[in-house]
Coordinates of C-alpha atoms in Angstrom, one line a residue:
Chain A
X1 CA 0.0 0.0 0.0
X2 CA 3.0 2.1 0.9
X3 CA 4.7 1.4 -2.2
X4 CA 1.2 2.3 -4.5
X5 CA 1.2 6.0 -2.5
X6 CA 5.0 6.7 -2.9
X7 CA 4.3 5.9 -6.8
X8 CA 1.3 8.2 -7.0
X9 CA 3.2 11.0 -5.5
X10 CA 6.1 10.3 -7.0
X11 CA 9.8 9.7 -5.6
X12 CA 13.5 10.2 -6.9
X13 CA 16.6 8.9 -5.9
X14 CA 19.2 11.0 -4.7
X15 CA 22.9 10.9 -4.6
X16 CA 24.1 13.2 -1.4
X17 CA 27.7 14.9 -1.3
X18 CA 29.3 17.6 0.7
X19 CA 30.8 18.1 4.0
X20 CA 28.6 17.0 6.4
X21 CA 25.6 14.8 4.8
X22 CA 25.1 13.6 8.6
X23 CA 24.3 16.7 9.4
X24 CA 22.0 16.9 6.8
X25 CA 20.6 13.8 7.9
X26 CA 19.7 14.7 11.3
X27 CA 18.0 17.7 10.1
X28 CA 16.3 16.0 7.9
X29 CA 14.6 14.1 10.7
X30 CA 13.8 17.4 12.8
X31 CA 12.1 18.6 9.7
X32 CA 10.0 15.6 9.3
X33 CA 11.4 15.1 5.7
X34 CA 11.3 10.8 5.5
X35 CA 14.1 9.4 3.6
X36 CA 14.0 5.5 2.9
X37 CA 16.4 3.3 1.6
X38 CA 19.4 5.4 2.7
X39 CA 22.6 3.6 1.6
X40 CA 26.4 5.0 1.8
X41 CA 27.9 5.1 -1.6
X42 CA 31.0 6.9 -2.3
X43 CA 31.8 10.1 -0.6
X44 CA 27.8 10.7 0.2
X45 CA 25.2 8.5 0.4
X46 CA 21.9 7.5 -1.5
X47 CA 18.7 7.5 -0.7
X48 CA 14.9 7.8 -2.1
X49 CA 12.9 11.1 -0.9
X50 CA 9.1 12.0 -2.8
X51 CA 8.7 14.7 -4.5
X52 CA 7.4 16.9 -2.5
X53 CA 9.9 16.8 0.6
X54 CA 13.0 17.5 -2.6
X55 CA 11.3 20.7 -3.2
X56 CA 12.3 21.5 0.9
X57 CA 15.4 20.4 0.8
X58 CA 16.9 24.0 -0.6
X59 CA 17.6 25.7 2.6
X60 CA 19.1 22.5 4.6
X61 CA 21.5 21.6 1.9
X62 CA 22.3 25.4 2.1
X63 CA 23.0 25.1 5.6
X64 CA 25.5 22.2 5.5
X65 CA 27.5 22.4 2.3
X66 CA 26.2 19.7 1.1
X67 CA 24.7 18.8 -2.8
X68 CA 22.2 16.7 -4.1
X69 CA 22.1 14.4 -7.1
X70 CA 18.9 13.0 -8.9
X71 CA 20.3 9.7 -10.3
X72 CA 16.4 8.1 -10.4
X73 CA 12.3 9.7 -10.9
X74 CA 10.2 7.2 -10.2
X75 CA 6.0 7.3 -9.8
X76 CA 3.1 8.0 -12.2
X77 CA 4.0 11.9 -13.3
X78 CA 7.6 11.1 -13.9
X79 CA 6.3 8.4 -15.6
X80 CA 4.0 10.0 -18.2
X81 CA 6.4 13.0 -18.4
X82 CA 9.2 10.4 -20.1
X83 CA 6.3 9.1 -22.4
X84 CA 4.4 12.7 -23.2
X85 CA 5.5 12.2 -26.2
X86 CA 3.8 8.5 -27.1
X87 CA 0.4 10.5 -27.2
X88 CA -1.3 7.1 -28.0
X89 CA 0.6 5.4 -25.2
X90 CA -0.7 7.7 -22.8
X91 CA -4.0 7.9 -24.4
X92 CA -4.0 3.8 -23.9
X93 CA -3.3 4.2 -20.5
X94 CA -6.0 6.9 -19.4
X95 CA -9.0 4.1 -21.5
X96 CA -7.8 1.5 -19.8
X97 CA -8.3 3.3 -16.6
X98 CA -11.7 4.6 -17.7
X99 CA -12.6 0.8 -19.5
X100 CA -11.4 -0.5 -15.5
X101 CA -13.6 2.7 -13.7
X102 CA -16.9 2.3 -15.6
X103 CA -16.6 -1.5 -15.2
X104 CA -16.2 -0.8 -11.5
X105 CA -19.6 0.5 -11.4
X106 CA -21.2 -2.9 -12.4
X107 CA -21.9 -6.2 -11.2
X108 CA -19.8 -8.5 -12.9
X109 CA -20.4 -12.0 -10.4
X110 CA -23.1 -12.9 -8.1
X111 CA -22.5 -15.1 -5.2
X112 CA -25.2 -16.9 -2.8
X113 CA -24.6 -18.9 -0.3
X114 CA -26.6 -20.6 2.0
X115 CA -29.7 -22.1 0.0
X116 CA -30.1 -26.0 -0.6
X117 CA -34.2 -25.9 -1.4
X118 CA -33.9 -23.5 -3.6
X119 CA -31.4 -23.7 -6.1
X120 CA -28.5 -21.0 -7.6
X121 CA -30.6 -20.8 -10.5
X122 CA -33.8 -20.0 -9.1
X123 CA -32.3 -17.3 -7.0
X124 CA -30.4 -16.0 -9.7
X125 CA -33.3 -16.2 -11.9
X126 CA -35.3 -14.2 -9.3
X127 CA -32.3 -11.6 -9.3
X128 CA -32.3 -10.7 -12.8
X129 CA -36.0 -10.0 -12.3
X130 CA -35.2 -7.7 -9.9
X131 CA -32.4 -6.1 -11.9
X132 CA -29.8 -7.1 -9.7
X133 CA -28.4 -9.7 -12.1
X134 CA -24.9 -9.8 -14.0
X135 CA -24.1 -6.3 -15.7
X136 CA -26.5 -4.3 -13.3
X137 CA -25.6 -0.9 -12.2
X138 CA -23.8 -0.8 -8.6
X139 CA -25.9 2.5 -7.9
X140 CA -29.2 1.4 -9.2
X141 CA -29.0 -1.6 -6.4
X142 CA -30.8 -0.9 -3.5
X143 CA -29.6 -3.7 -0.8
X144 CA -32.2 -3.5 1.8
X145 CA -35.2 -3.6 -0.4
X146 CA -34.0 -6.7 -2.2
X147 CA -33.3 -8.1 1.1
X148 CA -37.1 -7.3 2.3
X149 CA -38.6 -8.7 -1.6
X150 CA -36.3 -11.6 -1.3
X151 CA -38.0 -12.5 2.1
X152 CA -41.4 -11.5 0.9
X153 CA -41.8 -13.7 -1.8
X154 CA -39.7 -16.5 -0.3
X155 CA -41.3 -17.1 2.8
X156 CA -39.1 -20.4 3.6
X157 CA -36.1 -17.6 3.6
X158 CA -36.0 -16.7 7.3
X159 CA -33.2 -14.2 6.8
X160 CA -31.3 -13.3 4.0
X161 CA -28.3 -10.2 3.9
X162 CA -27.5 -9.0 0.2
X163 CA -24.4 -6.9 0.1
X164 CA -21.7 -5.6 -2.6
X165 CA -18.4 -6.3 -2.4
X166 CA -16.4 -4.8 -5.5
X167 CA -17.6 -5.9 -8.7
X168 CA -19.6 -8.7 -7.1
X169 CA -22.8 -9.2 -5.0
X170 CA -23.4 -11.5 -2.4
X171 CA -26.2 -12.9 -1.3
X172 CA -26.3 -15.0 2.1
X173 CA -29.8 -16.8 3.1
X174 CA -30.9 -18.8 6.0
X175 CA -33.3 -21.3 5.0
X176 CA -36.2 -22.4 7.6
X177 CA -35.3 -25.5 9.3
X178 CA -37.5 -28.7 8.5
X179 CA -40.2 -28.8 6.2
X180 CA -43.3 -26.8 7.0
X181 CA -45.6 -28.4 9.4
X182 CA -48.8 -29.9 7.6
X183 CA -52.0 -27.9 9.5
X184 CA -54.3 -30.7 8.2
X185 CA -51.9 -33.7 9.3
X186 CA -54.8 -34.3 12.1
X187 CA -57.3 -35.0 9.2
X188 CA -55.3 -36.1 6.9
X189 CA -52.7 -38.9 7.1
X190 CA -50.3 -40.7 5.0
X191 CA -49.7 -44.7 4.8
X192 CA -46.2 -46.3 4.0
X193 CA -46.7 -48.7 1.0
X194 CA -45.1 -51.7 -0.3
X195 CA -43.0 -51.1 -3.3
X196 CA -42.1 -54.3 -4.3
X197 CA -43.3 -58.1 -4.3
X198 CA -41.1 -59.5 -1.2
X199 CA -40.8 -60.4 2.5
X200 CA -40.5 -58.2 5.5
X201 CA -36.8 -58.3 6.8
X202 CA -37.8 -55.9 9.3
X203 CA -39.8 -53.3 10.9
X204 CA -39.6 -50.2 12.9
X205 CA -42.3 -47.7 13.7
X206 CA -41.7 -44.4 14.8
X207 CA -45.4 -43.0 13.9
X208 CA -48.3 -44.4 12.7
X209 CA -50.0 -48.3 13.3
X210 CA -48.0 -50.9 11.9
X211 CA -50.4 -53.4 9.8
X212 CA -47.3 -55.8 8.9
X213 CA -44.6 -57.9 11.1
X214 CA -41.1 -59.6 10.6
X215 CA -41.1 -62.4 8.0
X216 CA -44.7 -61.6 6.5
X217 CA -44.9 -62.1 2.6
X218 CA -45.9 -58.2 1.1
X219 CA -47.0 -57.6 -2.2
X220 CA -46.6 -54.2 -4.2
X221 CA -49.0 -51.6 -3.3
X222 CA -49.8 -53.3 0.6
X223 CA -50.4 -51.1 3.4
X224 CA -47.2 -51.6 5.9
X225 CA -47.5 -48.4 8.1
X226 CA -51.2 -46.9 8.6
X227 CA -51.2 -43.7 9.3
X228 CA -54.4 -44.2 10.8
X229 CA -54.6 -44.2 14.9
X230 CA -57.3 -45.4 16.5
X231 CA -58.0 -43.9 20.0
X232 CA -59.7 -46.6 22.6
X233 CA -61.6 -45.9 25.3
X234 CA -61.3 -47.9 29.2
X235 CA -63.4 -50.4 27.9
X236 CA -61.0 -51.6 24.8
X237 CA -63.4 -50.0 22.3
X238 CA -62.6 -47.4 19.3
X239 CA -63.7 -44.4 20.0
X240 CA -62.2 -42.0 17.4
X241 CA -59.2 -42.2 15.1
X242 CA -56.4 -39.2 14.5
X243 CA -54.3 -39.5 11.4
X244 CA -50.6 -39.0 11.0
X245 CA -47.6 -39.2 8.9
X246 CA -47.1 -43.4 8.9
X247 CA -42.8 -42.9 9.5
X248 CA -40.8 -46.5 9.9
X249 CA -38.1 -48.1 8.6
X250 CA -39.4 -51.2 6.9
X251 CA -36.5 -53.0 5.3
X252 CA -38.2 -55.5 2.7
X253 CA -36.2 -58.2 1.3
X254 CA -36.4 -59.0 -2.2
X255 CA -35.1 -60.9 -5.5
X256 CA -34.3 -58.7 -8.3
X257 CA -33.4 -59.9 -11.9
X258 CA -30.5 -58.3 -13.4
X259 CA -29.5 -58.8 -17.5
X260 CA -26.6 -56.7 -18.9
X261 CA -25.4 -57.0 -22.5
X262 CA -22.6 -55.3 -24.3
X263 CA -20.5 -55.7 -27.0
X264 CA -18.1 -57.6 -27.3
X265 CA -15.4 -55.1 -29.5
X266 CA -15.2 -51.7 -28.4
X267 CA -13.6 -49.0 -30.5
X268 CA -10.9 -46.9 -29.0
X269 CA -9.0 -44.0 -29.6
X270 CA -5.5 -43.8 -29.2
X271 CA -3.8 -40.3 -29.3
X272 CA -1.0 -38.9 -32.2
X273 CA 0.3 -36.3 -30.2
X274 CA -0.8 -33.8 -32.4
X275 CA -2.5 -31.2 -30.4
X276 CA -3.0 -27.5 -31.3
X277 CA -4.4 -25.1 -28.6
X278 CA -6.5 -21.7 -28.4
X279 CA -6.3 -19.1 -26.4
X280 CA -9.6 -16.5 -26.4
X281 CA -11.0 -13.6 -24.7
X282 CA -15.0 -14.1 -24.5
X283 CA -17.1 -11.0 -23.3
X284 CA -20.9 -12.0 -24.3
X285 CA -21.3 -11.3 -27.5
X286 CA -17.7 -10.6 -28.5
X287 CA -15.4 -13.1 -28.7
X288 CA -11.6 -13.0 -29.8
X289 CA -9.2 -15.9 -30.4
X290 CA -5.3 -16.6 -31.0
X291 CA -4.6 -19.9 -32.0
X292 CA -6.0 -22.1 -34.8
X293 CA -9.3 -21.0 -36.4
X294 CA -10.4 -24.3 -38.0
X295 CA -10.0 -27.2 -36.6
X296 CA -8.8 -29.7 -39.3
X297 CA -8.8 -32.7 -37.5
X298 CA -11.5 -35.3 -38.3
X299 CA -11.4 -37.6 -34.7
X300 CA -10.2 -35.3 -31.7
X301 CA -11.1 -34.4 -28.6
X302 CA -11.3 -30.9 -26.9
X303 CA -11.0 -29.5 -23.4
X304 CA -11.9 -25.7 -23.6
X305 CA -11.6 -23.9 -19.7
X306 CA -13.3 -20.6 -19.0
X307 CA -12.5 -18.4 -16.3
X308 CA -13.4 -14.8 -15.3
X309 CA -11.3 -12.4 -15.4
X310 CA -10.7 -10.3 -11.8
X311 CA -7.7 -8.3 -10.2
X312 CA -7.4 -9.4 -6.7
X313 CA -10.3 -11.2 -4.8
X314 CA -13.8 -9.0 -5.5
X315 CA -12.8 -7.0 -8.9
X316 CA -14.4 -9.1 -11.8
X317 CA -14.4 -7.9 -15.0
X318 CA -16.9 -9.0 -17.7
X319 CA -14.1 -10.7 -19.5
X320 CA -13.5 -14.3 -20.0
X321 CA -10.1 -16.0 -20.8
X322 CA -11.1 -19.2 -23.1
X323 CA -8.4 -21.9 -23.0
X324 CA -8.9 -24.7 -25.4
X325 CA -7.2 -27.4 -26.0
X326 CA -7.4 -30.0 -29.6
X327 CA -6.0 -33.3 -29.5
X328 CA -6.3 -35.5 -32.5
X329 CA -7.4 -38.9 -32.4
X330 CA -7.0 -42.4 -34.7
X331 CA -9.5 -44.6 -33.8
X332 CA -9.4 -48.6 -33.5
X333 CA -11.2 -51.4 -32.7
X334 CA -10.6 -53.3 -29.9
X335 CA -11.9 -56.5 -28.5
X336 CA -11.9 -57.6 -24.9
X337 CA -9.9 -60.2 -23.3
X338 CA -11.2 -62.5 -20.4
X339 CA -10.1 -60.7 -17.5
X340 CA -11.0 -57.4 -19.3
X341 CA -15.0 -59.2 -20.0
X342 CA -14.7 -59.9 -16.1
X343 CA -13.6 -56.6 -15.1
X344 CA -16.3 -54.6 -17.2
X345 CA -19.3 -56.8 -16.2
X346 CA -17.9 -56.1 -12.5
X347 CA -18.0 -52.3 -13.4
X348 CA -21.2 -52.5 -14.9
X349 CA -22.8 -54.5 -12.2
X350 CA -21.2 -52.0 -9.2
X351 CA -22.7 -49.4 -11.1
X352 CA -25.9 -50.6 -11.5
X353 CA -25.8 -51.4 -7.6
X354 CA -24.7 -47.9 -6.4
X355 CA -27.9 -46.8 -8.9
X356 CA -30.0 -49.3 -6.7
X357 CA -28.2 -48.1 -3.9
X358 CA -28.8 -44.7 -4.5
X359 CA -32.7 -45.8 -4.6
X360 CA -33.2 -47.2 -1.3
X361 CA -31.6 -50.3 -2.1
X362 CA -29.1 -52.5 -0.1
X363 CA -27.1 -54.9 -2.0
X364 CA -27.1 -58.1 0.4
X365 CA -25.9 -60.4 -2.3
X366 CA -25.0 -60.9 -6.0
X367 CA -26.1 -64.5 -8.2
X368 CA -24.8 -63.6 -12.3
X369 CA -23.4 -65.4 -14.8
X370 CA -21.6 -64.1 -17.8
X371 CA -21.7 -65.5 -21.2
X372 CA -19.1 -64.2 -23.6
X373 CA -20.1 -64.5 -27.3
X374 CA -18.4 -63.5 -30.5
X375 CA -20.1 -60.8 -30.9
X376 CA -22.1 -59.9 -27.8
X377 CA -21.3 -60.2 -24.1
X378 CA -24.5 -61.2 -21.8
X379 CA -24.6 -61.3 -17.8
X380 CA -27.6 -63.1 -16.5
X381 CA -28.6 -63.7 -12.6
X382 CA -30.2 -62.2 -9.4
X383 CA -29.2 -59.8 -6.9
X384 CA -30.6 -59.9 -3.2
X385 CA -31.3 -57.0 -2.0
X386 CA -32.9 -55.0 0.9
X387 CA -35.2 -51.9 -0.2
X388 CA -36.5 -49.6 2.5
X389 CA -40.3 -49.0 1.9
X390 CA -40.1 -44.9 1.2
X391 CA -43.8 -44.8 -0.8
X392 CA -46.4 -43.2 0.7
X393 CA -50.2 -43.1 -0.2
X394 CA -53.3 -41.4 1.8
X395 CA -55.0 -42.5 4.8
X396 CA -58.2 -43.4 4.1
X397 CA -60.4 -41.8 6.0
X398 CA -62.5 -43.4 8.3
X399 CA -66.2 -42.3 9.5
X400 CA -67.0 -41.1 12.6
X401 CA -70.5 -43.2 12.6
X402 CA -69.0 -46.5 14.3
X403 CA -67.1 -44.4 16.3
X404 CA -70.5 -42.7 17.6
X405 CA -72.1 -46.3 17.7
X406 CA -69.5 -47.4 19.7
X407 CA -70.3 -44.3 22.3
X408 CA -73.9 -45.3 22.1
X409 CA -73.5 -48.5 23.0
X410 CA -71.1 -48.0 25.9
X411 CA -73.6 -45.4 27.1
X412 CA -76.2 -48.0 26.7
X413 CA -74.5 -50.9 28.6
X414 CA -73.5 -48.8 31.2
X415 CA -77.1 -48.1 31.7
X416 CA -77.9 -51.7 31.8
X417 CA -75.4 -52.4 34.5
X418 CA -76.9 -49.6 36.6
X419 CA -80.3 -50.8 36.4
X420 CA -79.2 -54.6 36.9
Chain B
X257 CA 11.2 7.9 41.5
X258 CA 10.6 6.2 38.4
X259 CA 11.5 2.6 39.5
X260 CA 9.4 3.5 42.7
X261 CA 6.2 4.2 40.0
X262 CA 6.7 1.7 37.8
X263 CA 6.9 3.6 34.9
X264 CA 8.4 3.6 31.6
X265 CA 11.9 4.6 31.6
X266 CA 11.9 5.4 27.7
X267 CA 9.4 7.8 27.8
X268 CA 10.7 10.1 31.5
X269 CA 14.5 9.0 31.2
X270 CA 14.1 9.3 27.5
X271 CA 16.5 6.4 27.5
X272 CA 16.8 4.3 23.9
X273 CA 14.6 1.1 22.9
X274 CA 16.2 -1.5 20.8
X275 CA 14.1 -3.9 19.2
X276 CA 16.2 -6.2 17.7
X277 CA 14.9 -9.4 15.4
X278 CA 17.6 -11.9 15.0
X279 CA 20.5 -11.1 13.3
X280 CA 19.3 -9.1 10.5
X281 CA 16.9 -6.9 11.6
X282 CA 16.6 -4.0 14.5
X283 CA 14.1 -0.9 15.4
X284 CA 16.0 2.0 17.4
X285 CA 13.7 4.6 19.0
X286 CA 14.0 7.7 21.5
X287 CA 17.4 8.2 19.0
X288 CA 19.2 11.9 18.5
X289 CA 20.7 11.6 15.2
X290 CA 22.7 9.9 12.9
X291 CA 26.4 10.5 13.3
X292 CA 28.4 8.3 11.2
X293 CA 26.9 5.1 8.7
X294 CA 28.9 3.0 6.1
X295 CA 28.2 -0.1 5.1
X296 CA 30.3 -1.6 7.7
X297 CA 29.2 0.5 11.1
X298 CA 25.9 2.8 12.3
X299 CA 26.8 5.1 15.1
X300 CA 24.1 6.8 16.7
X301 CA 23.7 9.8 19.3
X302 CA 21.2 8.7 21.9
X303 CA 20.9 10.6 25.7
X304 CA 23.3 8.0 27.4
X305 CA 25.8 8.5 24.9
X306 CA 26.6 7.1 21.5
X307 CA 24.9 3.7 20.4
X308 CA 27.1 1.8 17.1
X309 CA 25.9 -0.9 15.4
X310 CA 28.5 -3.0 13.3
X311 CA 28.1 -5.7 10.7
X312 CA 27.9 -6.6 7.0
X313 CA 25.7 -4.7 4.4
X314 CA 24.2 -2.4 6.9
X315 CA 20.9 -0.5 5.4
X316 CA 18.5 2.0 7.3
X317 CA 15.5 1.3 5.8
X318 CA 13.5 3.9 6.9
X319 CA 14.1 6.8 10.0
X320 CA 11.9 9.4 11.0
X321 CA 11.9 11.7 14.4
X322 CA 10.3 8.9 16.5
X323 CA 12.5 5.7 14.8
X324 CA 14.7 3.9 12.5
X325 CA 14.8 0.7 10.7
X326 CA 18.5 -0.9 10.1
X327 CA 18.5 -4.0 8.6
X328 CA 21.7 -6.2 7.1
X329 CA 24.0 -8.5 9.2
X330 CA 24.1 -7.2 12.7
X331 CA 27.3 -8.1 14.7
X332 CA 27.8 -6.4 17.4
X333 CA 25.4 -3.4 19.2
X334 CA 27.5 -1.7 21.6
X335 CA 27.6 1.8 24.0
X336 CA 30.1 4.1 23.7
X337 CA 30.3 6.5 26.8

């Protein structure tokens, strides 16, 4: 930071002679004239002194004998005095520095952090409604009242702080916790279906009335969690029911069929170290490119890399540098050895596993076969696995009639036992 | 008095401060002037006396009216009375 003021200013470097430059020194300090970078050299000694403090230096050197030197001018006016002549030099410069100003006034990125329900791209969708996208005008942005709209019209958003930070705007949001509690979860309720054909490996009920146990054969679509409670009175009778959310964890155990085929020859590419690369600045619309124009390979394969371009951490500018990268190709055909058959059918089948997995789905064990033919590779079996029931369907509602029958009669017997 | 106070000595005594940062580096304040520097040797007018500093590729860095900066290789800081 130093360094950036003393080259504004502007600075020289000074040779110092005479007969006594410690003198000169000394009152130098009292005068509150800073000198850095003060070396001896010869008779005298060097240092570095701005501008401004040289033109005060008349009377002290007059004072003790001594002379002064420039050997160095350093800082922006020296600088454009040695070039006044390079008019378009100069001119270059001050654009540049009015291109860099005017894109200073923009936002060139926006961050947000915080959100998992509602994705970047709805928020940033949202913010270009609002005008507070990419290219928007710094001045134009009004922080607090995008704050307020963002929490108006996303209620889940419990607070949310939108601020500007150079060139780029950051949004942080707190989401509300949990889902949003169901108001009608007392008339309404939700059952836990089956899935799957299979058998129940277990069964754990946190809420809701189980309607299945351990080891019972299930069949797709079959209630396993109601999420119907019925309420009893003393007397072991149903008086009423309350509905719920049915939440367990039912692990059904089940037999599923797996088949795979693939070919038996792949073709493959094999690189012939030609490459050719491309270097490009991208800004929308524009777009500018050194390198190859046209590609003249027939099989390649490209890796093109775009990053923004920023000076320091928060200045981006609406540039993009475009690296790209052409590799040319020969292509062949290849068929697979044993151990390579083995190894993809393993591949395959993991993958198709983590995709099951990835479902609900434990993998307890896997039954396949693989037949290698000359032009097509098959793998055949079964895979055990363990699904946890996640399907849910409505409570059907019950009617309150029995429920008043039921009241009638207990009223009734009651009655009868009095009398008796 | 002021050992009785507890106070600091640089700032009533007016006595130097030496911060010194291993070999190469050290911070004089509460200094009068400069009064001879080569490369070699820094002597230094301070209220006790006269302060020099010897060593190898000696370099004041920066001095003002409150400090100064010397950095190079330090050898030996001694008082002269």
């Amino acid at each position: 930071m130093i360094r950036i003021i003393r080259f504004l200013d502007g600075y020289v470097h000074v040779q110092l002679t005479g007969y006594a430059p410690e003198r000169f020194l000394n009152l130098c300090r009292s005068r509150h004239i800073l000198l850095w970078d003060l070396q001896p050299s010869g008779q005298g000694y060097g240092f570095y002194i701005s501008i401004r403090s040289f033109r005060r230096l008349k009377p002290l050197l007059r004072k003790t004998g001594t002379k002064v030197h420039i050997t160095e001018k350093r800082g922006l006016f020296p600088l454009a005095f040695r070039y006044r002549k390079h008019k378009f030099f100069l001119v270059g410069i001050a654009a540049a520095c009015g291109i860099l100003i005017s894109f200073s006034g923009f936002i060139w990125d926006v961050e947000i952090n915080g959100n998992s329900r509602f994705s970047d791209q709805t928020l940033l969708g949202y913010l270009e409604e609002q005008g507070a996208g990419y290219g928007s005008l710094k001045n134009r942005l009004d922080c607090e009242k995008l704050e307020s709209d963002i929490r108006k019209d996303y209620p889940d958003i419990i607070w949310v702080s939108v601020k500007i930070q150079g060139t780029r705007l950051i949004v942080d949001v707190q989401e509300a916790a949990g889902a949003k509690e169901d108001g009608d979860a007392q008339t309404k309720g939700t059952d836990l279906i089956a899935d799957y054909d299979g058998t129940v490996e277990s069964i754990v009920t946190r809420s809701g009335t189980p309607c299945v146990k351990k080891g019972d054969m299930v069949k797709k679509g079959d209630i396993l969690v109601s999420g119907c409670l019925e309420l009893f009175d003393d007397f072991g009778s149903v008086t009423g029911y309350e509905y719920c959310h049915a939440d367990a964890d039912v692990l059904i155990s089940l037999d599923l069929p797996y088949e795979d085929v693939f070919p038996a020859k792949d073709t493959r590419y094999k690189a012939t170290g030609r490459t050719r690369r491309r270097i490009g600045l991208d800004a929308g619309s524009w777009r500018m490119s050194i390198g190859l124009r046209k590609n003249k390979f027939e099989v390649y394969d490209q890796i093109t890399s775009l990053e923004q371009v920023r000076f320091g951490k928060n200045f981006y500018l609406p540039l993009k540098l475009e690296m790209t990268r052409i590799r040319e190709l020969v292509p062949y055909e290849h068929t697979y050895s044993e151990e390579e058959i083995q190894a993809l059918a393993g591949e395959r089948l993991e993958l198709y596993c983590r995709k099951l997995e990835e479902k609900n789905f434990e993998i307890k064990g896997k039954n396949v076969k693989i037949n290698a033919g000359e032009k097509e590779i098959s793998v055949k079996g079964n895979l055990e696995a363990l699904e946890k029931a996640e399907k849910t369907g409505n409570t059907e509602i019950r009617t309150q009639k029995k429920e008043e029958g039921q009241e009638e009669n207990g009223i009734d017997t009651g009655n009868n036992g009095n009398s008796s | 008095m002021v050992q009785h106070l507890e106070l600091p000595k640089d700032l009533l005594l007016g006595a130097v401060l030496i911060h010194v940062t291993g070999q190469s580096e050290m911070e004089v304040e509460n200094y009068r002037g400069i009064l001879f520097y080569s490369r070699e040797r820094v002597r230094l007018s301070v209220k006790e006396g006269q302060l020099e500093v010897t060593g190898q590729d000696l370099n004041i860095e920066y001095y003002s009216n409150d400090n100064m900066k010397i950095t190079g290789c330090i050898r030996q800081i001694s008082y002269l009375m």
